[in-house]
CSV table of C-alpha atoms and ligand atoms in Angstrom, one decimal:
chain,number,residue,atom,x,y,z
A,26,MET,CA,4.1,34.9,7.0
A,27,THR,CA,2.2,32.4,9.1
A,28,ASP,CA,3.9,29.7,11.1
A,29,LEU,CA,2.7,27.2,8.5
A,30,ASP,CA,4.2,29.2,5.6
A,31,GLU,CA,7.5,29.2,7.5
A,32,TYR,CA,7.3,25.5,8.1
A,33,ARG,CA,6.6,24.9,4.4
A,34,SER,CA,9.5,27.1,3.2
A,35,ARG,CA,11.9,25.5,5.7
A,36,ALA,CA,10.9,22.1,4.4
A,37,ARG,CA,11.3,23.2,0.8
A,38,ALA,CA,14.8,24.6,1.5
A,39,TRP,CA,15.8,21.4,3.3
A,40,LEU,CA,14.5,19.2,0.5
A,41,ALA,CA,16.1,21.3,-2.3
A,42,GLU,CA,19.5,20.9,-0.6
A,43,ARG,CA,19.2,17.2,0.3
A,44,THR,CA,17.8,16.1,-3.0
A,45,ALA,CA,20.3,18.1,-5.1
A,46,ASP,CA,23.0,15.4,-5.2
A,47,LEU,CA,20.7,12.4,-5.4
A,48,PRO,CA,21.5,10.1,-8.3
A,49,PRO,CA,18.6,9.5,-10.8
A,50,ASP,CA,18.1,5.9,-9.7
A,51,PRO,CA,19.2,5.7,-6.0
A,52,GLY,CA,20.1,2.2,-4.6
A,53,LEU,CA,18.7,0.8,-1.3
A,54,ALA,CA,21.5,2.2,0.8
A,55,GLU,CA,21.0,5.7,-0.6
A,56,CYS,CA,17.2,5.4,0.0
A,57,ARG,CA,17.8,4.3,3.6
A,58,ALA,CA,20.3,7.2,4.2
A,59,PHE,CA,17.8,9.7,2.7
A,60,MET,CA,15.0,8.4,4.9
A,61,ALA,CA,17.2,8.6,8.0
A,62,ASP,CA,18.1,12.2,7.2
A,63,LEU,CA,14.4,13.1,6.4
A,64,TYR,CA,13.4,11.6,9.8
A,65,ASP,CA,16.2,13.4,11.7
A,66,ALA,CA,15.1,16.7,10.0
A,67,GLY,CA,11.6,16.1,11.4
A,68,TYR,CA,9.7,15.3,8.2
A,69,VAL,CA,8.6,11.7,8.7
A,70,GLY,CA,5.8,10.7,11.0
A,71,ILE,CA,4.8,14.3,11.3
A,72,THR,CA,1.4,13.5,12.8
A,73,TRP,CA,2.5,10.3,14.6
A,74,PRO,CA,2.6,10.2,18.4
A,75,VAL,CA,5.8,11.6,20.0
A,76,GLU,CA,6.1,8.7,22.4
A,77,TYR,CA,6.7,6.3,19.5
A,78,GLY,CA,9.1,8.5,17.5
A,79,GLY,CA,6.6,10.7,15.7
A,80,ARG,CA,6.5,14.5,15.7
A,81,GLY,CA,3.0,14.9,17.2
A,82,LEU,CA,2.1,17.8,14.9
A,83,THR,CA,-1.1,18.3,13.0
A,84,ALA,CA,-2.4,17.4,9.6
A,85,ALA,CA,-1.8,21.0,8.6
A,86,GLU,CA,2.0,20.6,8.9
A,87,GLU,CA,1.7,17.2,7.1
A,88,ARG,CA,-0.1,18.9,4.2
A,89,ALA,CA,2.5,21.8,4.2
A,90,PHE,CA,5.3,19.3,4.0
A,91,GLN,CA,3.5,17.5,1.1
A,92,GLN,CA,3.2,20.8,-0.7
A,93,ALA,CA,6.9,21.4,-0.2
A,94,ALA,CA,7.7,18.0,-1.6
A,95,ALA,CA,5.1,18.0,-4.4
A,96,ASP,CA,7.4,18.3,-7.4
A,97,LEU,CA,10.3,16.3,-6.0
A,98,PRO,CA,10.7,12.5,-6.7
A,99,LEU,CA,11.7,11.5,-3.2
A,100,PRO,CA,13.4,8.1,-3.0
A,101,VAL,CA,11.0,6.8,-0.4
A,102,GLY,CA,8.8,4.3,-2.3
A,103,VAL,CA,10.3,1.2,-0.6
A,104,PHE,CA,9.1,2.5,2.8
A,105,GLY,CA,5.5,3.1,1.5
A,106,ILE,CA,4.0,-0.1,2.8
A,107,GLY,CA,5.5,0.4,6.3
A,108,LEU,CA,4.4,4.0,6.5
A,109,GLY,CA,1.0,3.7,4.8
A,110,MET,CA,-0.2,0.3,6.2
A,111,CYS,CA,2.0,-1.6,8.7
A,112,GLY,CA,2.8,1.4,10.9
A,113,PRO,CA,-0.8,2.7,11.2
A,114,THR,CA,-2.0,-0.9,11.9
A,115,LEU,CA,0.6,-1.2,14.8
A,116,LEU,CA,-0.5,2.2,16.2
A,117,SER,CA,-4.1,1.1,16.1
A,118,LEU,CA,-3.7,-2.5,17.4
A,119,GLY,CA,-0.2,-3.1,18.6
A,120,THR,CA,0.8,-3.6,22.3
A,121,GLU,CA,2.7,-0.9,24.1
A,122,GLU,CA,5.9,-3.0,23.6
A,123,GLN,CA,5.3,-3.5,19.9
A,124,LYS,CA,4.8,0.2,19.3
A,125,ARG,CA,7.9,1.1,21.3
A,126,ARG,CA,9.9,-1.6,19.5
A,127,TYR,CA,8.8,-1.2,15.9
A,128,VAL,CA,7.5,2.3,15.1
A,129,ARG,CA,10.6,4.5,15.4
A,130,PRO,CA,12.9,2.2,13.3
A,131,LEU,CA,10.0,2.0,10.7
A,132,LEU,CA,9.8,5.8,10.5
A,133,ARG,CA,13.6,6.2,10.2
A,134,GLY,CA,13.8,3.6,7.4
A,135,GLU,CA,16.0,1.4,9.6
A,136,GLU,CA,13.5,-1.4,9.1
A,137,ILE,CA,11.6,-1.9,5.9
A,138,TRP,CA,8.2,-3.6,6.1
A,139,CYS,CA,6.0,-5.7,3.8
A,140,GLN,CA,2.4,-6.9,4.0
A,141,MET,CA,1.7,-10.6,3.4
A,142,PHE,CA,-2.0,-11.2,2.9
A,143,SER,CA,-2.6,-12.5,-0.7
A,144,GLU,CA,-2.0,-16.2,-1.5
A,145,PRO,CA,-2.3,-18.2,-4.8
A,146,GLY,CA,-5.9,-19.2,-3.8
A,147,ALA,CA,-6.8,-16.2,-1.7
A,148,GLY,CA,-6.7,-12.7,-3.3
A,149,SER,CA,-10.0,-10.9,-3.4
A,150,ASP,CA,-11.3,-13.6,-1.0
A,151,VAL,CA,-8.4,-13.3,1.3
A,152,ALA,CA,-10.3,-14.9,4.2
A,153,SER,CA,-9.9,-18.2,2.4
A,154,LEU,CA,-6.1,-18.1,3.1
A,155,GLN,CA,-4.4,-21.4,3.8
A,156,THR,CA,-1.0,-20.4,5.4
A,157,ARG,CA,-1.2,-21.8,8.9
A,158,ALA,CA,0.3,-21.0,12.2
A,159,VAL,CA,0.2,-23.7,14.9
A,160,ARG,CA,0.9,-22.9,18.6
A,161,ASP,CA,4.0,-24.6,20.1
A,162,GLY,CA,4.8,-23.4,23.6
A,163,ASP,CA,5.6,-19.7,23.5
A,164,HIS,CA,5.9,-19.7,19.7
A,165,TRP,CA,3.7,-20.1,16.6
A,166,VAL,CA,5.0,-22.3,13.8
A,167,VAL,CA,4.2,-20.9,10.3
A,168,ASP,CA,4.0,-23.0,7.1
A,169,GLY,CA,2.5,-21.9,3.8
A,170,GLN,CA,2.9,-19.5,0.9
A,171,LYS,CA,2.1,-15.9,0.1
A,172,VAL,CA,2.2,-14.2,-3.3
A,173,TRP,CA,2.4,-10.7,-4.9
A,174,THR,CA,4.2,-9.4,-1.8
A,175,SER,CA,5.6,-6.0,-2.7
A,176,VAL,CA,9.1,-5.2,-1.5
A,177,ALA,CA,9.5,-8.6,0.3
A,178,ARG,CA,13.0,-8.8,-1.0
A,179,GLN,CA,14.1,-5.6,0.7
A,180,ALA,CA,11.9,-6.1,3.8
A,181,ASP,CA,13.3,-6.7,7.3
A,182,LEU,CA,9.8,-7.3,8.8
A,183,GLY,CA,6.4,-8.2,7.5
A,184,LEU,CA,2.8,-8.3,8.7
A,185,LEU,CA,1.4,-11.8,8.0
A,186,ILE,CA,-2.1,-13.2,8.4
A,187,ALA,CA,-2.3,-16.9,8.9
A,188,ARG,CA,-5.0,-19.6,9.7
A,189,THR,CA,-4.8,-20.4,13.5
A,190,ASP,CA,-8.2,-22.2,13.8
A,191,PRO,CA,-9.6,-24.2,10.9
A,192,ASP,CA,-12.6,-25.4,13.0
A,193,VAL,CA,-14.4,-22.1,12.9
A,194,PRO,CA,-15.8,-20.1,9.9
A,195,LYS,CA,-13.1,-18.7,7.7
A,196,HIS,CA,-13.2,-15.1,8.9
A,197,GLN,CA,-12.9,-16.1,12.5
A,198,GLY,CA,-9.8,-18.3,12.7
A,199,ILE,CA,-7.2,-15.9,11.4
A,200,THR,CA,-4.4,-14.2,13.3
A,201,MET,CA,-2.0,-11.4,12.4
A,202,PHE,CA,1.8,-11.6,13.2
A,203,VAL,CA,4.9,-9.6,12.9
A,204,VAL,CA,7.4,-11.9,11.1
A,205,ASP,CA,11.2,-11.5,10.8
A,206,MET,CA,11.9,-11.7,7.0
A,207,HIS,CA,15.5,-12.7,7.7
A,208,ASP,CA,14.4,-16.0,9.4
A,209,PRO,CA,16.0,-19.0,7.6
A,210,GLY,CA,12.5,-20.5,7.1
A,211,VAL,CA,11.4,-17.5,5.0
A,212,ASP,CA,12.2,-17.9,1.3
A,213,VAL,CA,11.5,-14.9,-0.9
A,214,ARG,CA,11.4,-15.4,-4.7
A,215,PRO,CA,11.0,-12.4,-7.0
A,216,LEU,CA,8.4,-12.3,-9.7
A,217,ARG,CA,9.2,-10.3,-12.9
A,218,ASP,CA,6.2,-8.1,-13.9
A,219,MET,CA,5.6,-6.5,-17.3
A,220,THR,CA,7.6,-3.4,-16.5
A,221,GLY,CA,10.6,-5.7,-16.6
A,222,GLU,CA,11.2,-5.2,-12.9
A,223,SER,CA,10.4,-7.3,-9.8
A,224,HIS,CA,8.1,-5.2,-7.6
A,225,PHE,CA,6.5,-8.1,-6.0
A,226,ASN,CA,7.5,-11.6,-4.9
A,227,GLU,CA,6.4,-15.1,-3.8
A,228,VAL,CA,7.2,-15.8,-0.1
A,229,PHE,CA,7.4,-19.4,1.2
A,230,PHE,CA,7.3,-20.2,5.0
A,231,THR,CA,8.7,-23.5,6.2
A,232,GLY,CA,8.5,-24.1,10.0
A,233,VAL,CA,9.1,-20.4,10.8
A,234,ARG,CA,9.0,-19.9,14.6
A,235,VAL,CA,7.3,-16.7,15.5
A,236,PRO,CA,7.3,-15.6,19.2
A,237,ALA,CA,3.9,-15.4,20.8
A,238,GLU,CA,4.4,-11.7,21.6
A,239,ASN,CA,4.5,-11.0,17.9
A,240,VAL,CA,0.7,-11.5,17.6
A,241,VAL,CA,-0.9,-8.2,16.5
A,242,GLY,CA,-4.4,-7.7,18.0
A,243,GLU,CA,-6.2,-10.8,19.2
A,244,VAL,CA,-5.4,-14.5,18.5
A,245,ASP,CA,-8.1,-15.5,16.0
A,246,GLY,CA,-9.0,-11.8,15.6
A,247,GLY,CA,-6.8,-11.3,12.6
A,248,TRP,CA,-9.7,-10.6,10.1
A,249,SER,CA,-10.5,-7.3,11.8
A,250,ALA,CA,-6.8,-6.5,12.0
A,251,ALA,CA,-6.5,-7.2,8.3
A,252,VAL,CA,-9.5,-4.9,7.6
A,253,THR,CA,-7.7,-2.2,9.5
A,254,THR,CA,-4.6,-2.6,7.4
A,255,LEU,CA,-6.7,-2.7,4.1
A,256,LEU,CA,-8.6,0.5,5.0
A,257,HIS,CA,-5.2,2.2,5.6
A,258,GLU,CA,-3.9,0.7,2.3
A,259,ARG,CA,-6.8,2.1,0.2
A,260,VAL,CA,-6.6,5.6,1.7
A,261,SER,CA,-2.8,5.5,1.4
A,262,ILE,CA,-2.9,4.4,-2.3
A,263,GLY,CA,-5.7,6.8,-3.3
A,264,MET,CA,-4.7,9.9,-1.2
A,265,GLY,CA,-1.0,9.2,-1.6
A,266,ALA,CA,-1.3,9.2,-5.4
A,267,ALA,CA,-2.9,12.6,-5.2
A,268,ARG,CA,0.4,13.9,-3.9
A,269,THR,CA,2.8,12.2,-6.2
A,270,GLU,CA,3.7,12.8,-9.8
A,271,ARG,CA,1.6,10.9,-12.4
A,272,PRO,CA,3.7,10.3,-15.5
A,273,ALA,CA,0.6,9.8,-17.8
A,274,SER,CA,-1.1,12.9,-16.5
A,275,PHE,CA,-3.1,15.5,-18.5
A,276,ALA,CA,-0.2,17.9,-18.4
A,277,ALA,CA,2.4,15.4,-19.6
A,278,LEU,CA,0.1,14.0,-22.4
A,279,ARG,CA,-0.9,17.5,-23.6
A,280,THR,CA,2.8,18.2,-24.0
A,281,ALA,CA,3.3,14.9,-25.8
A,282,ALA,CA,0.3,15.6,-28.1
A,283,ARG,CA,1.6,19.1,-28.9
A,284,GLU,CA,5.1,17.8,-29.7
A,285,ARG,CA,3.6,15.3,-32.2
A,286,GLY,CA,1.3,17.8,-33.8
A,287,LEU,CA,-1.8,16.0,-32.5
A,288,LEU,CA,-3.3,18.7,-30.4
A,289,GLY,CA,-5.7,19.7,-33.1
A,290,GLU,CA,-7.0,16.1,-33.6
A,291,PRO,CA,-10.7,16.1,-32.4
A,292,GLY,CA,-10.3,12.5,-31.0
A,293,VAL,CA,-7.2,13.4,-29.0
A,294,ARG,CA,-8.7,16.7,-27.7
A,295,ASP,CA,-11.8,14.8,-26.6
A,296,LEU,CA,-9.8,12.2,-24.6
A,297,LEU,CA,-7.6,14.9,-23.2
A,298,LEU,CA,-10.7,16.8,-21.9
A,299,ASP,CA,-12.0,13.5,-20.4
A,300,LEU,CA,-8.7,12.9,-18.6
A,301,TYR,CA,-8.6,16.5,-17.3
A,302,LEU,CA,-12.1,16.1,-15.9
A,303,ARG,CA,-11.2,12.8,-14.2
A,304,GLU,CA,-8.1,14.3,-12.7
A,305,ARG,CA,-10.0,17.3,-11.3
A,306,ALA,CA,-12.7,15.1,-9.8
A,307,PHE,CA,-10.0,12.9,-8.2
A,308,ASP,CA,-8.0,15.8,-6.9
A,309,LEU,CA,-11.1,17.5,-5.5
A,310,LEU,CA,-12.3,14.3,-3.8
A,311,ASN,CA,-8.9,13.9,-2.2
A,312,ALA,CA,-8.7,17.5,-1.1
A,313,ARG,CA,-12.0,17.1,0.6
A,314,MET,CA,-11.0,13.9,2.3
A,315,SER,CA,-7.7,15.5,3.5
A,316,GLN,CA,-9.8,18.4,5.0
A,317,GLU,CA,-12.0,15.9,6.7
A,318,VAL,CA,-8.9,14.0,8.1
A,319,ARG,CA,-7.7,17.4,9.4
A,320,ALA,CA,-11.1,17.8,11.1
A,321,GLY,CA,-10.8,14.4,12.7
A,322,ILE,CA,-13.1,12.5,10.3
A,323,GLN,CA,-11.6,9.2,9.0
A,324,PRO,CA,-12.4,8.2,5.4
A,325,GLY,CA,-13.0,4.5,6.4
A,326,ALA,CA,-14.6,2.6,3.5
A,327,ARG,CA,-14.8,5.8,1.4
A,328,GLY,CA,-11.0,5.3,0.8
A,329,SER,CA,-12.3,2.7,-1.7
A,330,VAL,CA,-13.9,5.5,-3.8
A,331,SER,CA,-10.5,7.3,-4.1
A,332,LYS,CA,-8.7,4.0,-4.9
A,333,LEU,CA,-11.3,3.1,-7.6
A,334,LEU,CA,-11.1,6.6,-9.2
A,335,LEU,CA,-7.3,6.4,-9.2
A,336,ALA,CA,-7.4,3.1,-11.0
A,337,ASP,CA,-9.9,4.5,-13.6
A,338,LEU,CA,-7.8,7.6,-14.0
A,339,THR,CA,-4.6,5.6,-14.5
A,340,MET,CA,-6.2,3.4,-17.2
A,341,ALA,CA,-7.7,6.5,-18.9
A,342,GLY,CA,-4.2,8.1,-18.9
A,343,ALA,CA,-2.6,4.9,-20.3
A,344,ASP,CA,-5.2,4.6,-23.1
A,345,LEU,CA,-4.7,8.1,-24.2
A,346,ALA,CA,-0.9,7.7,-24.0
A,347,SER,CA,-1.1,4.7,-26.3
A,348,GLU,CA,-3.3,6.8,-28.7
A,349,ILE,CA,-0.7,9.7,-28.7
A,350,LEU,CA,2.5,7.7,-28.6
A,351,GLY,CA,1.5,4.8,-30.8
A,352,PRO,CA,4.2,2.1,-31.1
A,353,GLU,CA,6.6,4.2,-29.0
A,354,CYS,CA,4.6,3.0,-26.0
A,355,LEU,CA,5.9,-0.5,-26.6
A,356,THR,CA,9.5,0.4,-27.6
A,357,GLY,CA,10.1,3.5,-25.5
A,358,ASP,CA,11.7,3.5,-22.1
A,359,GLY,CA,10.6,7.0,-20.9
A,360,PRO,CA,8.4,7.6,-17.8
A,361,ILE,CA,5.2,7.4,-19.9
A,362,ALA,CA,6.0,4.0,-21.4
A,363,ARG,CA,6.8,2.7,-17.9
A,364,ALA,CA,3.6,4.2,-16.5
A,365,LEU,CA,1.7,2.4,-19.2
A,366,ALA,CA,3.1,-1.0,-18.3
A,367,TRP,CA,2.3,-0.3,-14.6
A,368,ALA,CA,-1.2,1.0,-15.2
A,369,PRO,CA,-3.2,-2.3,-15.1
A,370,GLY,CA,-1.7,-3.2,-11.7
A,371,MET,CA,-3.5,-0.2,-10.2
A,372,ALA,CA,-6.8,-1.9,-10.8
A,373,LEU,CA,-5.6,-5.0,-8.8
A,374,GLY,CA,-3.2,-4.1,-6.0
A,375,GLY,CA,-4.9,-3.0,-2.8
A,376,GLY,CA,-8.1,-4.8,-4.0
A,377,THR,CA,-9.5,-5.0,-7.5
A,378,ASN,CA,-12.0,-2.5,-9.1
A,379,GLU,CA,-14.8,-5.1,-8.7
A,380,ILE,CA,-14.1,-5.5,-5.0
A,381,MET,CA,-13.9,-1.7,-4.5
A,382,ARG,CA,-17.4,-1.5,-6.1
A,383,ASN,CA,-18.7,-4.2,-3.8
A,384,ILE,CA,-17.3,-2.3,-0.8
A,385,ILE,CA,-18.7,1.0,-2.0
A,386,GLY,CA,-22.1,-0.6,-2.5
A,387,ASP,CA,-22.2,-2.4,0.9
A,388,ARG,CA,-20.5,0.1,3.2
A,389,VAL,CA,-20.7,3.5,1.6
A,390,LEU,CA,-24.1,3.4,-0.2
A,391,GLY,CA,-25.8,0.9,2.2
A,392,LEU,CA,-26.9,-1.4,-0.6
A,393,PRO,CA,-27.6,-5.1,0.2
A,394,ARG,CA,-24.5,-7.2,0.7
A,395,GLU,CA,-23.3,-9.7,-1.8
A,396,PRO,CA,-24.6,-13.2,-0.9
A,397,GLN,CA,-21.8,-15.2,0.9
A,398,VAL,CA,-22.8,-18.8,1.2
A,399,ASP,CA,-19.6,-19.8,3.0
A,400,ARG,CA,-19.6,-17.3,5.8
A,401,ASN,CA,-21.0,-19.5,8.6
A,402,ILE,CA,-19.4,-22.9,7.6
A,403,PRO,CA,-16.3,-24.1,9.5
A,404,TYR,CA,-13.2,-23.3,7.3
A,405,LYS,CA,-12.1,-27.0,7.3
A,406,ALA,CA,-15.4,-27.9,5.6
A,407,LEU,CA,-14.9,-25.5,2.7
A,408,LYS,CA,-13.5,-26.6,-0.7
A,409,VAL,CA,-10.6,-24.1,-0.9
A,410,GLY,CA,-7.1,-24.8,-1.7
A,411,THR,CA,-4.0,-24.7,-3.7
A,412,GLN,CA,-1.7,-25.6,-0.8
A,413,ALA,CA,-2.1,-29.3,0.2
A,414,LYS,CA,-1.1,-30.3,3.7
A,415,GLU,CA,1.8,-32.7,3.8
A,416,ASP,CA,-0.5,-35.5,5.2
A,417,GLY,CA,-2.8,-34.8,2.3
A,418,ARG,CA,-5.8,-33.7,4.4
B,8,FAD,C1,1.0,-4.0,-8.0
B,8,FAD,C2,0.5,-5.0,-7.0
B,8,FAD,C3,1.0,-5.0,-5.7
B,8,FAD,C4,0.5,-5.9,-4.7
B,8,FAD,N1,1.1,-5.9,-3.5
B,8,FAD,C5,0.6,-6.8,-2.6
B,8,FAD,C6,1.2,-6.9,-1.3
B,8,FAD,O1,2.2,-6.2,-1.0
B,8,FAD,N2,0.7,-7.8,-0.4
B,8,FAD,C7,-0.3,-8.6,-0.7
B,8,FAD,O2,-0.8,-9.3,0.2
B,8,FAD,N3,-0.9,-8.6,-1.9
B,8,FAD,C8,-0.5,-7.7,-2.9
B,8,FAD,N4,-1.0,-7.7,-4.1
B,8,FAD,C9,-2.1,-8.6,-4.5
B,8,FAD,C10,-3.5,-8.0,-4.6
B,8,FAD,O3,-4.0,-7.7,-3.3
B,8,FAD,C11,-4.3,-9.1,-5.3
B,8,FAD,O4,-3.9,-9.2,-6.6
B,8,FAD,C12,-5.8,-8.7,-5.4
B,8,FAD,O5,-6.4,-8.7,-4.1
B,8,FAD,C13,-6.6,-9.6,-6.3
B,8,FAD,O6,-6.4,-10.9,-6.0
B,8,FAD,P1,-6.1,-12.0,-7.1
B,8,FAD,O7,-4.9,-11.5,-7.9
B,8,FAD,O8,-5.9,-13.3,-6.4
B,8,FAD,O9,-7.3,-12.0,-8.1
B,8,FAD,P2,-8.7,-12.8,-7.8
B,8,FAD,O10,-9.2,-12.5,-6.5
B,8,FAD,O11,-8.5,-14.2,-8.3
B,8,FAD,O12,-9.6,-12.1,-8.9
B,8,FAD,C14,-9.7,-12.4,-10.3
B,8,FAD,C15,-10.8,-11.6,-10.9
B,8,FAD,O13,-12.1,-11.9,-10.3
B,8,FAD,C16,-12.8,-10.7,-9.8
B,8,FAD,N5,-13.5,-11.1,-8.6
B,8,FAD,C17,-13.1,-11.8,-7.5
B,8,FAD,N6,-14.0,-11.8,-6.5
B,8,FAD,C18,-15.0,-11.1,-7.0
B,8,FAD,C19,-16.3,-10.8,-6.4
B,8,FAD,N7,-16.7,-11.2,-5.2
B,8,FAD,N8,-17.1,-9.9,-7.2
B,8,FAD,C20,-16.8,-9.5,-8.4
B,8,FAD,N9,-15.6,-9.8,-9.0
B,8,FAD,C21,-14.7,-10.6,-8.3
B,8,FAD,C22,-11.6,-9.8,-9.5
B,8,FAD,O14,-12.1,-8.4,-9.5
B,8,FAD,C23,-10.7,-10.1,-10.7
B,8,FAD,O15,-11.0,-9.4,-11.8
B,8,FAD,C24,-0.5,-6.8,-5.1
B,8,FAD,C25,-1.1,-6.8,-6.4
B,8,FAD,C26,-0.5,-5.9,-7.3
B,8,FAD,C27,-1.1,-5.8,-8.7
């Protein structure tokens, strides 16, 4: 048995014991307690630097842990944005103090993070954002609105991007901040989505005072900070999904078709085969990217390929599920019915399919960039806007 095999079986044994008594739908306190135990056992931040609370191990141990956890629904979803996006952004761009202050509590689940980029008038074109931060002594004062913010209700801290200089072109006058979600000027309002739950929220900021030391990266350099977060986001969504259970998967739908006597139907068999091929292609692409990560090659913009394939795969699974389950899809409350309602969101969150295709064209295939007529015009001269300033300007 190699050291890695031993590591994997130790992780498997630990997980089997710790997950045995988990309720089917754990509450926030149980999720936090699980995360703290997982961290204390050494299974969170496996490859993150030791000086900030990580374990400093290699991608091989990380992969071994993922294999050990593969069939277990771990209650860690609420920590996903912190682990997949905010933490890696802080490690890349944070000051020494920020890394020492934030990373360990993030890993241990003591502080939950959200990411506040999208606004009512700035989603795909997030650089048109209107939320503003104005310097006042050793603070910045934030006013504005964000939308579609996942886990904002549970979050203790958030990464925010805001307009700090309207006199320069829109990509240049943006700054990234760490914001305390418990500040009285932060108002989080849940949005009900079509799964019937509230995964995301609107967030309103009214005179929120953010200390100057909470700037992440450079003042007015927030666009490149945001791109760093978004690259991590796409890799984390695409590659993360390769490791988690997919309810409308080939295996689940083959079973559902067999149970309903539909496996012999040529139409259903065709769609099942199509889904199988998409799943294999997706899994192989992610296996290759994981190997590259282990060899020190970062996926960069190629994370968008994985994210786009996942969105296509998810929709193909949802279409086939509706073919097999028929009206049960609308009335049922099983994992497949829930996956169906969640499927269209995969083509939007983390950047839409069209935006992924633009990125793949520009940055992976080297095709000419989309024309952008507003790139060199001062932001204040642009006609953007859903959030009027109080003085009407
Ligand atoms: C499940 C989920 C979770 C989310 N979580 C977060 C979060 O935690 N934090 C956060 O900040 N945001 C979050 N979002 C928001 C998400 O990032 C945006 O929905 C997304 O970027 C699209 O923006 P939009 O909704 O404003 O659509 P729009 O940008 O208005 O797009 C509308 C349509 O126009 C198309 N389009 C736009 N521009 C172009 C173009 N240049 N070329 C071709 N087509 C184009 C789009 O593809 C889309 O079909 C989440 C969204 C979802 C669904």
